[in-house]
Coordinates of C-alpha atoms in Angstrom, one line a residue:
M442 CA 24.5 -10.2 -6.4
K443 CA 22.4 -10.7 -9.6
I444 CA 23.1 -8.9 -12.9
N445 CA 20.6 -9.2 -15.7
K446 CA 20.8 -7.6 -19.2
D447 CA 18.0 -6.0 -21.1
H448 CA 15.8 -6.3 -18.0
Q449 CA 12.2 -5.1 -17.8
I450 CA 11.6 -2.1 -15.6
I451 CA 8.4 -2.7 -13.7
N452 CA 6.5 0.5 -13.2
S453 CA 3.0 1.4 -11.9
L454 CA 2.2 3.4 -15.0
R455 CA 2.8 0.2 -16.9
I456 CA 4.9 1.8 -19.6
S457 CA 6.7 -0.9 -21.6
S458 CA 10.3 -0.3 -20.4
Y459 CA 13.7 -2.0 -20.3
S460 CA 17.2 -1.2 -19.0
K461 CA 20.5 -2.3 -20.4
Y462 CA 21.5 -3.8 -17.0
N463 CA 19.6 -4.6 -13.7
F464 CA 21.8 -5.0 -10.6
L465 CA 20.2 -6.6 -7.6
I466 CA 21.8 -6.0 -4.2
E467 CA 21.2 -8.8 -1.6
N468 CA 23.9 -8.0 1.0
N469 CA 26.5 -5.5 1.9
D470 CA 29.3 -7.2 -0.1
D471 CA 27.2 -6.6 -3.3
C472 CA 27.5 -2.9 -2.8
H473 CA 31.3 -3.1 -3.4
E474 CA 30.6 -5.2 -6.5
L475 CA 28.2 -2.6 -7.7
Y476 CA 30.8 0.1 -7.2
D477 CA 33.2 -1.8 -9.4
F478 CA 30.5 -2.6 -12.0
I479 CA 29.6 1.0 -12.4
R480 CA 33.1 2.1 -13.0
L481 CA 33.7 -0.8 -15.4
K482 CA 30.6 0.0 -17.6
R483 CA 30.8 3.8 -17.3
L484 CA 27.0 4.0 -17.7
P485 CA 24.4 6.2 -15.9
Y486 CA 22.5 4.5 -13.1
I487 CA 19.4 4.9 -11.1
V488 CA 17.9 3.2 -8.0
I489 CA 14.4 1.9 -8.3
G490 CA 12.2 0.4 -5.6
E491 CA 8.8 -0.9 -6.6
G492 CA 8.5 1.5 -9.5
T493 CA 5.4 3.2 -8.1
N494 CA 6.9 6.7 -8.3
I495 CA 8.7 6.8 -11.7
V496 CA 8.0 7.6 -15.3
A497 CA 10.1 5.0 -17.1
P498 CA 11.5 5.4 -20.7
E499 CA 11.1 2.7 -23.3
Y500 CA 14.8 1.9 -22.9
F501 CA 17.2 3.1 -20.3
N502 CA 20.8 2.8 -21.6
G503 CA 22.2 2.4 -18.1
I504 CA 22.1 0.4 -14.8
V505 CA 19.0 0.0 -12.8
I506 CA 19.9 -0.7 -9.1
Q507 CA 17.4 -2.6 -7.0
I508 CA 17.6 -3.7 -3.3
S509 CA 16.5 -7.0 -1.8
L510 CA 16.9 -6.4 2.0
N511 CA 13.8 -7.4 3.8
N512 CA 14.8 -7.3 7.5
I513 CA 12.6 -5.7 10.2
N514 CA 14.2 -5.5 13.6
N515 CA 12.5 -3.8 16.5
D516 CA 14.9 -3.2 19.4
K517 CA 16.2 0.2 20.6
H518 CA 14.8 1.6 17.3
L519 CA 12.9 0.1 14.4
N520 CA 15.4 -0.9 11.7
V521 CA 13.8 -1.8 8.3
G522 CA 15.4 -3.0 5.1
A523 CA 15.0 -0.9 2.0
S524 CA 12.9 -3.4 0.0
V525 CA 10.2 -3.9 2.7
N526 CA 6.9 -2.8 1.3
W527 CA 5.8 0.5 3.0
N528 CA 2.3 -0.5 3.8
E529 CA 3.4 -3.8 5.2
L530 CA 5.6 -1.8 7.6
V531 CA 2.6 0.3 8.6
E532 CA 0.7 -2.8 9.3
Y533 CA 3.6 -4.2 11.3
T534 CA 3.7 -1.0 13.5
I535 CA 0.0 -1.3 14.2
K536 CA 0.4 -4.9 15.3
K537 CA 3.4 -4.0 17.5
N538 CA 1.7 -0.9 19.0
I539 CA 4.2 1.5 17.5
Y540 CA 2.6 4.9 17.0
G541 CA 3.0 7.6 14.4
F542 CA 2.7 5.6 11.2
E543 CA -1.0 5.2 10.9
N544 CA -1.7 8.3 8.8
L545 CA 0.7 7.0 6.2
S546 CA -1.2 3.8 5.6
L547 CA -1.7 2.5 2.0
I548 CA 1.0 4.7 0.4
P549 CA 2.5 2.5 -2.4
G550 CA 6.2 1.8 -2.7
S551 CA 9.1 0.5 -0.6
V552 CA 10.7 1.7 2.6
G553 CA 14.0 2.7 0.9
A554 CA 12.2 5.0 -1.5
A555 CA 10.1 6.7 1.2
P556 CA 12.7 9.1 2.6
V557 CA 13.9 10.2 -0.8
Q558 CA 10.8 12.4 -1.4
N559 CA 9.8 12.6 2.3
I560 CA 6.5 10.9 1.7
G561 CA 3.6 12.4 3.5
A562 CA -0.2 12.2 3.8
Y563 CA -3.0 13.5 6.0
G564 CA -0.8 15.8 8.0
V565 CA 2.1 13.5 8.6
E566 CA 5.5 13.3 6.9
I567 CA 7.9 10.4 7.2
S568 CA 10.7 12.8 8.3
S569 CA 9.0 13.0 11.7
L570 CA 9.5 9.2 12.2
I571 CA 13.1 8.8 11.0
K572 CA 16.0 8.5 13.4
S573 CA 18.7 7.8 10.8
V574 CA 19.3 6.2 7.4
E575 CA 21.9 3.6 6.6
C576 CA 23.4 4.2 3.1
F577 CA 26.2 3.1 0.8
D578 CA 27.9 6.0 -0.9
L579 CA 28.6 5.1 -4.5
S580 CA 31.0 8.0 -4.9
N581 CA 33.6 6.6 -2.6
N582 CA 32.7 2.9 -1.9
S583 CA 31.8 3.4 1.7
F584 CA 28.9 2.8 4.2
I585 CA 27.6 5.8 6.1
T586 CA 24.8 6.6 8.5
I587 CA 22.9 9.9 8.1
N588 CA 21.0 11.2 11.1
G589 CA 17.4 12.3 10.4
S590 CA 18.3 15.9 11.2
D591 CA 20.9 15.9 8.5
C592 CA 18.7 14.6 5.7
N593 CA 17.6 18.0 4.7
F594 CA 13.9 17.0 4.8
K595 CA 11.5 19.4 3.2
Y596 CA 8.2 19.1 1.4
R597 CA 8.7 16.1 -0.9
H598 CA 12.4 16.6 -0.8
S599 CA 15.5 15.3 1.0
C600 CA 19.3 15.1 0.6
F601 CA 18.8 11.8 -1.3
K602 CA 17.2 13.7 -4.2
D603 CA 20.2 16.0 -4.3
N604 CA 22.7 13.2 -4.1
P605 CA 21.8 10.1 -6.2
D606 CA 25.1 8.4 -5.1
L607 CA 23.5 7.7 -1.7
L608 CA 22.1 4.2 -1.9
I609 CA 19.6 3.6 0.9
L610 CA 20.0 0.1 2.5
S611 CA 17.8 0.5 5.6
V612 CA 16.0 3.1 7.7
N613 CA 16.0 3.4 11.4
F614 CA 12.6 4.7 12.7
V615 CA 11.6 5.9 16.2
N616 CA 9.5 3.3 18.0
N617 CA 8.7 5.0 21.3
L618 CA 6.3 7.8 20.3
K619 CA 3.4 8.5 22.7
K620 CA -0.1 7.5 21.8
E621 CA -1.1 10.7 20.2
F622 CA -2.9 10.9 16.9
N623 CA -2.9 13.6 14.2
L624 CA -6.5 13.9 13.3
N625 CA -6.7 17.6 12.4
Y626 CA -6.7 17.1 8.6
D627 CA -10.0 18.3 7.1
S628 CA -11.0 15.0 5.4
I629 CA -10.2 13.1 8.7
T630 CA -12.3 15.5 10.8
S631 CA -15.1 15.3 8.3
Y632 CA -15.1 11.5 8.3
I633 CA -15.0 11.3 12.1
N634 CA -17.9 13.8 12.5
K635 CA -20.0 12.1 9.8
N636 CA -19.5 8.6 11.4
N637 CA -19.9 9.8 15.1
I638 CA -16.5 8.3 16.1
D639 CA -15.6 8.6 19.7
L640 CA -12.1 10.0 19.9
N641 CA -11.7 9.2 23.6
N642 CA -11.4 5.5 22.8
I643 CA -9.9 5.4 19.3
E644 CA -7.0 3.1 18.7
H645 CA -4.3 3.5 16.0
Y646 CA -5.6 0.5 14.0
E647 CA -8.9 2.4 13.7
V648 CA -7.1 5.6 12.6
A649 CA -5.4 3.5 9.9
Q650 CA -8.8 2.1 8.9
I651 CA -10.1 5.7 8.6
I652 CA -7.1 6.7 6.4
N653 CA -7.6 3.6 4.2
T654 CA -11.2 4.4 3.7
I655 CA -10.6 8.0 2.8
R656 CA -7.6 7.3 0.6
S657 CA -9.4 4.5 -1.3
S658 CA -12.3 6.8 -2.0
K659 CA -10.0 9.3 -3.7
L660 CA -7.0 7.5 -5.1
P661 CA -6.9 4.5 -7.4
D662 CA -5.0 1.3 -6.4
P663 CA -2.1 1.1 -8.9
N664 CA -2.6 -2.7 -9.0
N665 CA -6.0 -2.0 -10.6
I666 CA -5.5 1.4 -12.4
P667 CA -2.0 2.3 -13.6
N668 CA -0.8 5.5 -11.8
V669 CA 2.0 7.0 -9.7
G670 CA -0.3 8.7 -7.2
S671 CA 0.0 12.5 -7.0
F672 CA 1.7 13.5 -10.2
F673 CA 2.4 17.1 -9.2
K674 CA 3.4 18.8 -5.9
N675 CA 1.1 21.3 -4.3
P676 CA 2.6 24.7 -5.3
I677 CA 3.8 27.2 -2.7
I678 CA 2.9 30.9 -3.4
D679 CA 3.6 34.1 -1.7
N680 CA 0.8 35.2 0.6
S681 CA 0.5 38.5 -1.4
R682 CA -1.2 36.4 -4.1
L683 CA -3.7 34.6 -1.8
S684 CA -6.5 36.9 -2.8
E685 CA -6.2 35.6 -6.3
F686 CA -7.2 32.1 -5.1
N687 CA -10.0 32.7 -2.7
N688 CA -11.9 29.8 -4.1
F689 CA -9.1 27.3 -3.7
I690 CA -7.9 25.3 -0.7
S691 CA -4.7 26.6 0.9
W692 CA -2.5 25.8 3.9
P693 CA 0.0 28.1 5.6
V694 CA 3.6 27.2 5.1
T695 CA 5.4 30.1 6.6
D696 CA 4.4 33.6 7.8
N697 CA 4.8 34.7 4.2
S698 CA 3.8 31.7 2.1
S699 CA 1.0 29.2 1.6
K700 CA 0.5 26.0 -0.2
L701 CA -2.3 25.6 -2.8
S702 CA -4.1 22.4 -3.8
A703 CA -2.6 21.3 -7.1
G704 CA -5.5 18.9 -7.6
Q705 CA -8.0 21.7 -7.3
L706 CA -6.0 23.9 -9.7
I707 CA -5.8 21.1 -12.3
G708 CA -9.5 20.3 -11.8
S709 CA -10.3 23.9 -12.7
I710 CA -8.6 23.7 -16.1
K711 CA -9.0 20.0 -17.1
H712 CA -11.7 21.0 -19.6
L713 CA -9.0 23.0 -21.5
L714 CA -6.7 20.0 -21.8
P715 CA -6.3 18.0 -25.1
S716 CA -7.5 14.4 -25.0
Y717 CA -5.1 11.6 -25.2
E718 CA -5.8 8.0 -26.3
N719 CA -4.0 6.2 -23.4
V720 CA -3.6 8.7 -20.6
D721 CA -6.1 10.8 -18.6
L722 CA -6.9 12.3 -15.2
Y723 CA -8.5 10.1 -12.6
E724 CA -12.2 10.9 -12.3
H725 CA -12.1 11.2 -8.5
H726 CA -8.9 13.2 -8.1
S727 CA -7.4 15.5 -10.8
L728 CA -3.9 15.3 -9.2
V729 CA -3.6 11.6 -10.3
M730 CA -2.7 10.8 -13.9
I731 CA -3.8 7.3 -15.0
T732 CA -3.1 5.1 -18.1
N733 CA -4.8 2.2 -19.7
S734 CA -1.6 0.2 -19.7
K735 CA -0.9 1.2 -23.3
A736 CA 0.6 4.7 -22.8
S737 CA 4.1 5.4 -24.1
Y738 CA 6.7 7.4 -22.2
N739 CA 6.3 10.3 -24.6
E740 CA 2.5 10.3 -24.3
V741 CA 2.7 10.6 -20.5
L742 CA 5.2 13.5 -20.8
D743 CA 3.1 15.3 -23.4
F744 CA 0.1 15.1 -21.1
K745 CA 2.2 16.3 -18.2
N746 CA 3.5 19.2 -20.3
S747 CA -0.1 20.2 -21.4
I748 CA -1.2 20.3 -17.7
S749 CA 1.8 22.4 -16.7
K750 CA 1.5 24.8 -19.6
T751 CA -2.2 25.3 -19.0
I752 CA -1.8 25.9 -15.3
F753 CA 0.9 28.5 -16.0
N754 CA -1.1 30.3 -18.7
N755 CA -4.1 30.6 -16.4
Y756 CA -2.6 31.1 -13.0
S757 CA 1.1 32.0 -13.5
I758 CA 2.1 29.1 -11.3
H759 CA 4.8 26.5 -12.0
L760 CA 3.9 22.9 -11.1
D761 CA 6.7 20.7 -10.0
V762 CA 6.5 16.9 -10.7
E763 CA 6.4 14.4 -7.9
P764 CA 7.6 11.2 -9.6
T765 CA 11.1 10.7 -10.9
I766 CA 11.2 11.1 -14.7
I767 CA 13.9 8.8 -16.0
T768 CA 15.7 10.0 -19.1

């Protein structure tokens, strides 16, 4: 257990940010100490992984909880500590011939943060890979295991978003999926056709390489350009409105609803947005908000609000934010 006061909140938007307390969990006993600490201080608290999916305030008058559990055990299932870097896990599964993770290559963040918003990319969501999640319940000082089927996984959503008292310590993944690849996503199909790739002999490390190439061509590395990846979720509309969006990419969700490309919607109105000194849209993908490392919390939120308001005024569509906005 490590407790630091007035601790910097590392975040990939590089907003200058600090919290009153930072509590680092290094083993299960620390969870009970955290439970007591929260009740002693009577302050709000939030769990943060690598800070790649948050908008951090200049000062959080509360407790930032971070995990330092880096185990990877591959036995009956794949058990992975919450602080393991997600892409390092993907690379591990490729080396160990564990299938299913290859489409999720290069997604920033930690394993513990991944189930919270049910991360997904190129036709695959993490929910399809999760067997169960090991948690500590901050509401009653107890350890629990939640089966994947009980995590209420939806598009960029899970029970962990609904219940911030559930502190994820490790995730149990399936490790026995068949050698079957999900290559039906448009950009993957286009890349395969353009490069004359033989699908009869393709291996999952090659699939990961394809994903890495496509992703790197569209999305900036947060280590080089401050960003939190996709800032908005793709909106879901009733199919009765599809005719209004004939020129936009859409995907079926249910028999009565479809998902629209938020990036394409934002790209269509970006010329209407006010300019900001320290924040902008990424030139290769309008769904990604970037900063120059000097942006303030309020500047990021003002730009976010400008985008949301302009989209609603032009299309009568509400855009939901993907990253967690800490208040």
